[in-house]
CSV table of C-alpha atoms in Angstrom, one decimal:
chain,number,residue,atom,x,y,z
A,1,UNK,CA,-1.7,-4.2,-4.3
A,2,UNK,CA,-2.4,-7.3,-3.3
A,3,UNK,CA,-3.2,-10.7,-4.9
A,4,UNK,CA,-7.2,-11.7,-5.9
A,5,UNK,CA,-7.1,-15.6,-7.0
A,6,UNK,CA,-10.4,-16.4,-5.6
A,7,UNK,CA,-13.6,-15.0,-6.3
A,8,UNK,CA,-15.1,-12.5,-3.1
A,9,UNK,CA,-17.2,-9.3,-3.6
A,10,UNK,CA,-15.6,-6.4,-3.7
A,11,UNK,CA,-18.5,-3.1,-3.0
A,12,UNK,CA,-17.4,-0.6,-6.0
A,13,UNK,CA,-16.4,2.8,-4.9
A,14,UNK,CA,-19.3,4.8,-4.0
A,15,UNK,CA,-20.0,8.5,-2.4
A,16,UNK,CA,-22.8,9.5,-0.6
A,17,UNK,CA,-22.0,13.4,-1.0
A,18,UNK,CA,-24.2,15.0,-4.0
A,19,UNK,CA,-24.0,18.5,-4.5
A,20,UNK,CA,-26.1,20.7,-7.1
A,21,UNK,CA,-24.0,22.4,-10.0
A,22,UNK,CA,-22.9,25.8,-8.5
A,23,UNK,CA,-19.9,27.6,-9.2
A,24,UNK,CA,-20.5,30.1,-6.3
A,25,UNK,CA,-20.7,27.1,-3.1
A,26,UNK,CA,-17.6,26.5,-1.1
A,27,UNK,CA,-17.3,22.4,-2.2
A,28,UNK,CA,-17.4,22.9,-6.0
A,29,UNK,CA,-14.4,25.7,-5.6
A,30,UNK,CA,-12.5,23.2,-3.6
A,31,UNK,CA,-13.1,20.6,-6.4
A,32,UNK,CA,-12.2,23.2,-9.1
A,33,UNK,CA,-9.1,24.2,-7.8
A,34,UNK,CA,-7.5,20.9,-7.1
A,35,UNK,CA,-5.1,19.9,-10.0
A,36,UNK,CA,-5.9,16.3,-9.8
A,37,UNK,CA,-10.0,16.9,-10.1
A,38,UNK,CA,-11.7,15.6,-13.1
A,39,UNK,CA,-15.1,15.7,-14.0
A,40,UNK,CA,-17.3,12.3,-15.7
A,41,UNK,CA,-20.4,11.7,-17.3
A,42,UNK,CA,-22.7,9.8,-14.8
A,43,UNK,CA,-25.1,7.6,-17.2
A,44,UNK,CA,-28.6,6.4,-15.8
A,45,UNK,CA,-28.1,2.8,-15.8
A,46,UNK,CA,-26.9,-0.1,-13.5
A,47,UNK,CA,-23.9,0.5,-11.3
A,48,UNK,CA,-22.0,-3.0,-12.0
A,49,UNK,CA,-19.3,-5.3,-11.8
A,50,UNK,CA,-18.5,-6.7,-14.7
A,51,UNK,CA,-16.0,-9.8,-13.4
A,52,UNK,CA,-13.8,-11.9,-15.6
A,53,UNK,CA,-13.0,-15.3,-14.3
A,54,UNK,CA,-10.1,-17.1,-15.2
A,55,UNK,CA,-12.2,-19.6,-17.3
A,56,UNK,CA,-13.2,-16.6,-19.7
A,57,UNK,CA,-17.3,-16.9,-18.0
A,58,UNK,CA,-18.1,-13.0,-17.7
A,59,UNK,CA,-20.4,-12.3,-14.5
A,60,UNK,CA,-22.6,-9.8,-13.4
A,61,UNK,CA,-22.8,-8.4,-9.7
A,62,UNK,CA,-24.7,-5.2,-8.7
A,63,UNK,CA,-24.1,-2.8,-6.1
A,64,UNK,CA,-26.2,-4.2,-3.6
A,65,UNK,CA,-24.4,-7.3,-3.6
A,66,UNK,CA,-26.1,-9.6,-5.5
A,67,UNK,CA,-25.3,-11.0,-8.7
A,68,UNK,CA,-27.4,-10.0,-12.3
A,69,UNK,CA,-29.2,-11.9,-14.8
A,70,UNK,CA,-27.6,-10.6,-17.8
A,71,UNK,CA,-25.3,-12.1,-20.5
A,72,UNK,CA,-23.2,-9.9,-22.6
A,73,UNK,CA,-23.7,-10.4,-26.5
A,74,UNK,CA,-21.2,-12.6,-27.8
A,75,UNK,CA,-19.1,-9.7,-29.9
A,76,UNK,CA,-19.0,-7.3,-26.4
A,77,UNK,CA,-17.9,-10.4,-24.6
A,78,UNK,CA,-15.1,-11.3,-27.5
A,79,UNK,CA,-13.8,-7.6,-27.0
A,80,UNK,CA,-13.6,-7.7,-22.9
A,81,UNK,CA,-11.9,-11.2,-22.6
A,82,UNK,CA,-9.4,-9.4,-25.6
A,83,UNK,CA,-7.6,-7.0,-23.6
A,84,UNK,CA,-8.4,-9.4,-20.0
A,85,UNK,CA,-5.5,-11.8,-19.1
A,86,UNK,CA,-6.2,-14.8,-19.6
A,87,UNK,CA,-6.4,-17.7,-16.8
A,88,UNK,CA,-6.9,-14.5,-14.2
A,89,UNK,CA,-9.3,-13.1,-12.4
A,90,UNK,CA,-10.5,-8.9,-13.4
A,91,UNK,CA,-13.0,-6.8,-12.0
A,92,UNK,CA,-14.5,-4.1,-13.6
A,93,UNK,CA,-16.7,-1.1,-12.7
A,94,UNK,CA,-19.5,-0.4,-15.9
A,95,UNK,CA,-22.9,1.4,-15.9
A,96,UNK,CA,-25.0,-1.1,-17.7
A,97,UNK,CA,-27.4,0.7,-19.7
A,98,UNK,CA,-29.9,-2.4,-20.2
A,99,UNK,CA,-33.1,-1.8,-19.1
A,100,UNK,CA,-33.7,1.8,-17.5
A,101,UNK,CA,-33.7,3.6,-20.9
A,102,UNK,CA,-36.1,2.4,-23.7
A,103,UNK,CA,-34.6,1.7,-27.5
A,104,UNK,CA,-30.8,1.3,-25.2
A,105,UNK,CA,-29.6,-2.2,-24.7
A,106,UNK,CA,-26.5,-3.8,-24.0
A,107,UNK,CA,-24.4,-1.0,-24.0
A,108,UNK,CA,-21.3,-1.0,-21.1
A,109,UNK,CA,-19.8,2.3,-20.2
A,110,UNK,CA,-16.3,2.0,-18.2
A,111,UNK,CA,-14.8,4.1,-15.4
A,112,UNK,CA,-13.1,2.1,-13.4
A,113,UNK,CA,-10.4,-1.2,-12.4
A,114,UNK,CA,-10.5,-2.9,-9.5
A,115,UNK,CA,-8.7,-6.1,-10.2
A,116,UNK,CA,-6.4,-6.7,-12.9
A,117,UNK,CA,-4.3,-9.9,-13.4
A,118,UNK,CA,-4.9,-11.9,-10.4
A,119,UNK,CA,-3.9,-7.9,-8.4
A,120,UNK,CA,-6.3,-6.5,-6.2
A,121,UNK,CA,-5.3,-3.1,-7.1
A,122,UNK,CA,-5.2,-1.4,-3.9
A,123,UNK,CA,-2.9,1.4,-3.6
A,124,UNK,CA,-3.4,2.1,-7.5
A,125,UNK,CA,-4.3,6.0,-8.4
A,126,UNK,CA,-7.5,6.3,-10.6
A,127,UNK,CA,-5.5,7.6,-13.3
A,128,UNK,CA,-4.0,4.5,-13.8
A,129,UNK,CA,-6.8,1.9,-13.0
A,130,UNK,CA,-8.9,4.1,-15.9
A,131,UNK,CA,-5.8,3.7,-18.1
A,132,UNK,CA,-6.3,0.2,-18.6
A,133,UNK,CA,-9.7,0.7,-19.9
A,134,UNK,CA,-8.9,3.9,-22.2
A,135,UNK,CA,-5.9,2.1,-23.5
A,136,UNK,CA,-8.4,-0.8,-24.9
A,137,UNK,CA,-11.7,0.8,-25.3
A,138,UNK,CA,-11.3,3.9,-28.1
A,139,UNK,CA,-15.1,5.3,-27.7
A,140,UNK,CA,-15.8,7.9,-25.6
A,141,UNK,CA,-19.3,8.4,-24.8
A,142,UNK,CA,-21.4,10.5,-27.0
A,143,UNK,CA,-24.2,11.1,-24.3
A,144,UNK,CA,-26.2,12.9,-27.2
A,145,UNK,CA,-26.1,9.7,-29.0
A,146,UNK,CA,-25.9,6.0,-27.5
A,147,UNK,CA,-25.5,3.4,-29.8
A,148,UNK,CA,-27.1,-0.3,-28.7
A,149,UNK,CA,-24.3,-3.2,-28.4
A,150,UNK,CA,-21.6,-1.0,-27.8
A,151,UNK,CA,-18.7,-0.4,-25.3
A,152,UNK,CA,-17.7,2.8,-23.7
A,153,UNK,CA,-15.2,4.0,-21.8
A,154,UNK,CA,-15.7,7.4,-19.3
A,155,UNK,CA,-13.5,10.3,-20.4
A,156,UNK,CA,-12.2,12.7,-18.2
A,157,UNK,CA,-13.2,16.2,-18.5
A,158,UNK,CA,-11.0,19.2,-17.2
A,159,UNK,CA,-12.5,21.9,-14.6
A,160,UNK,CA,-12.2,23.9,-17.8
A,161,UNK,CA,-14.6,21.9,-19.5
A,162,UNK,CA,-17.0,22.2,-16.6
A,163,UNK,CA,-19.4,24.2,-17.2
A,164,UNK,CA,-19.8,23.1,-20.7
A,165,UNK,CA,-20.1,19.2,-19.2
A,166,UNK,CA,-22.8,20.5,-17.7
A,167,UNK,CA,-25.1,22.0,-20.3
A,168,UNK,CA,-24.3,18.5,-22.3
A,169,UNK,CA,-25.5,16.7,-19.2
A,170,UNK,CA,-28.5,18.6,-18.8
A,171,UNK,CA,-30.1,18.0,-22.3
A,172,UNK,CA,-29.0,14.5,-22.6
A,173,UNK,CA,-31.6,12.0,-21.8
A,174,UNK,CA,-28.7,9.4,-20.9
A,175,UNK,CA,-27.0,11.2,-18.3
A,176,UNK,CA,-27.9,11.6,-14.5
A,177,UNK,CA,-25.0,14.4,-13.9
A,178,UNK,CA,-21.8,14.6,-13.7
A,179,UNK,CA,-19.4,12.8,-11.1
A,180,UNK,CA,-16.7,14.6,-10.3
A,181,UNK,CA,-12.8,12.5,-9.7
A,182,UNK,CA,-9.8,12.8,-7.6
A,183,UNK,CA,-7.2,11.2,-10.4
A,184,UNK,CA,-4.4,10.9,-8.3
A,185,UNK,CA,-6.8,9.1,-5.6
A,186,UNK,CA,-5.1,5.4,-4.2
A,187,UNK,CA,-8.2,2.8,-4.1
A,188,UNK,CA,-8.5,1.9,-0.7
A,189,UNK,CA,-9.4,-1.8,0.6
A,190,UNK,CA,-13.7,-2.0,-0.1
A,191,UNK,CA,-15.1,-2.8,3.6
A,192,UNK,CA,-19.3,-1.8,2.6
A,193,UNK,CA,-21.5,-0.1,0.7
A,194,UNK,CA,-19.6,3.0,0.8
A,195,UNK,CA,-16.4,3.2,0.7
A,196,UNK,CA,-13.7,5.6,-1.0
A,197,UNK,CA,-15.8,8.4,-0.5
A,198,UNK,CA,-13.4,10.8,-0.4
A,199,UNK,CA,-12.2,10.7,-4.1
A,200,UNK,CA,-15.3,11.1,-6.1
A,201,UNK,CA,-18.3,13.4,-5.8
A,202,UNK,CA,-21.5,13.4,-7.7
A,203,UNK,CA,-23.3,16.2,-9.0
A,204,UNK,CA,-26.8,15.8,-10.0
A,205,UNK,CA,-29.7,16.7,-12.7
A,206,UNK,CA,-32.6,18.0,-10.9
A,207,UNK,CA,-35.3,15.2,-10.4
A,208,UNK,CA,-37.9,14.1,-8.1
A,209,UNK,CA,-36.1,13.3,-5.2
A,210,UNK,CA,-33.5,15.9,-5.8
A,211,UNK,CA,-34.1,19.8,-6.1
A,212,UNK,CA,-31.6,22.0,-6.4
């Protein structure tokens, strides 16, 4: 770890690798085998940062670097700063379901820690960057039903669970795919766009630009 007392931007992990859901291909078996692999929800909304300054303001940052114009509710904003540190900086990684969905706003769905009391938390495995949010957030995601003003946190699903993760994710109209995790992954320094690419790979929904 390292200390973080002074707002930079930090690129969230990201993965270029996409795979189609097939038990049969060589890169899903290697996933499905590993002990440490998880398997997430992917929700269609706005990859984001959600960053907690030490004088309680709550910021918005996307994944292209620039920062959002969007203000958390007052009560979603009371529940963050409750389980932030106060007088430090944290970094978050949400999907902001806001605007891509009709009838969803203001909903946050957690999956990730990147900076945590003033700490930077490099060398940190996933398992326990997550634990911070699961520990304080105590809704999983119900991607049959999302409720407006609402916080989430990302629950991880085993390779048993799989292919049942999959049928969910396939008639939900909240849910991109799955991604699937390497909980025992360190976070590694973020140096661009993509970076830790190694511990997470998504698998995606058929769409338009993406046929199976």
């Amino acid at each position: 770890m390292e200390t973080y007392n002074k707002f930079r931007y930090l690129y969230p992990p990201r993965t270029s690798s996409s795979i189609s859901y097939d038990p049969d291909s060589t890169i899903y078996k290697v996933w499905h085998r590993d002990p440490g692999s998880i398997a997430q929800f992917k929700l269609n909304g706005t990859n984001s940062l959600v960053v907690v300054h030490p004088d309680r303001t709550i910021k918005f940052w996307n994944r292209h670097k620039e920062q959002m114009d969007y203000e958390l509710p007052d009560n979603l904003k009371e529940q963050v700063l409750s389980f932030s540190p106060a007088g430090k900086f944290s970094i978050y990684n949400a999907e902001l379901l806001h605007t891509k969905i009709r009838a969803v706003r203001n909903v946050l769905y957690f999956f990730d820690t990147l900076v945590f009391d003033d700490q930077y938390l490099t060398g940190v495995a996933y398992e326990d960057r997550l634990k911070i949010l699961s520990d304080n957030i105590k809704t999983n995601v119900d991607i049959n039903q999302i409720k407006n003003n609402q916080l989430y946190v990302a629950h991880n699903i085993p390779p048993s669970g799989w292919d049942e993760a999959w049928k969910q994710a396939l008639a939900s109209i909240y849910c991109e795919g799955l991604v699937l995790k390497d909980s025992a992954a360190r976070l590694a320094i973020s140096l661009g766009v993509k970076n830790n690419e190694a511990f997470m790979c998504r698998v995606r929904k058929p769409s338009k630009n993406f046929q199976h």
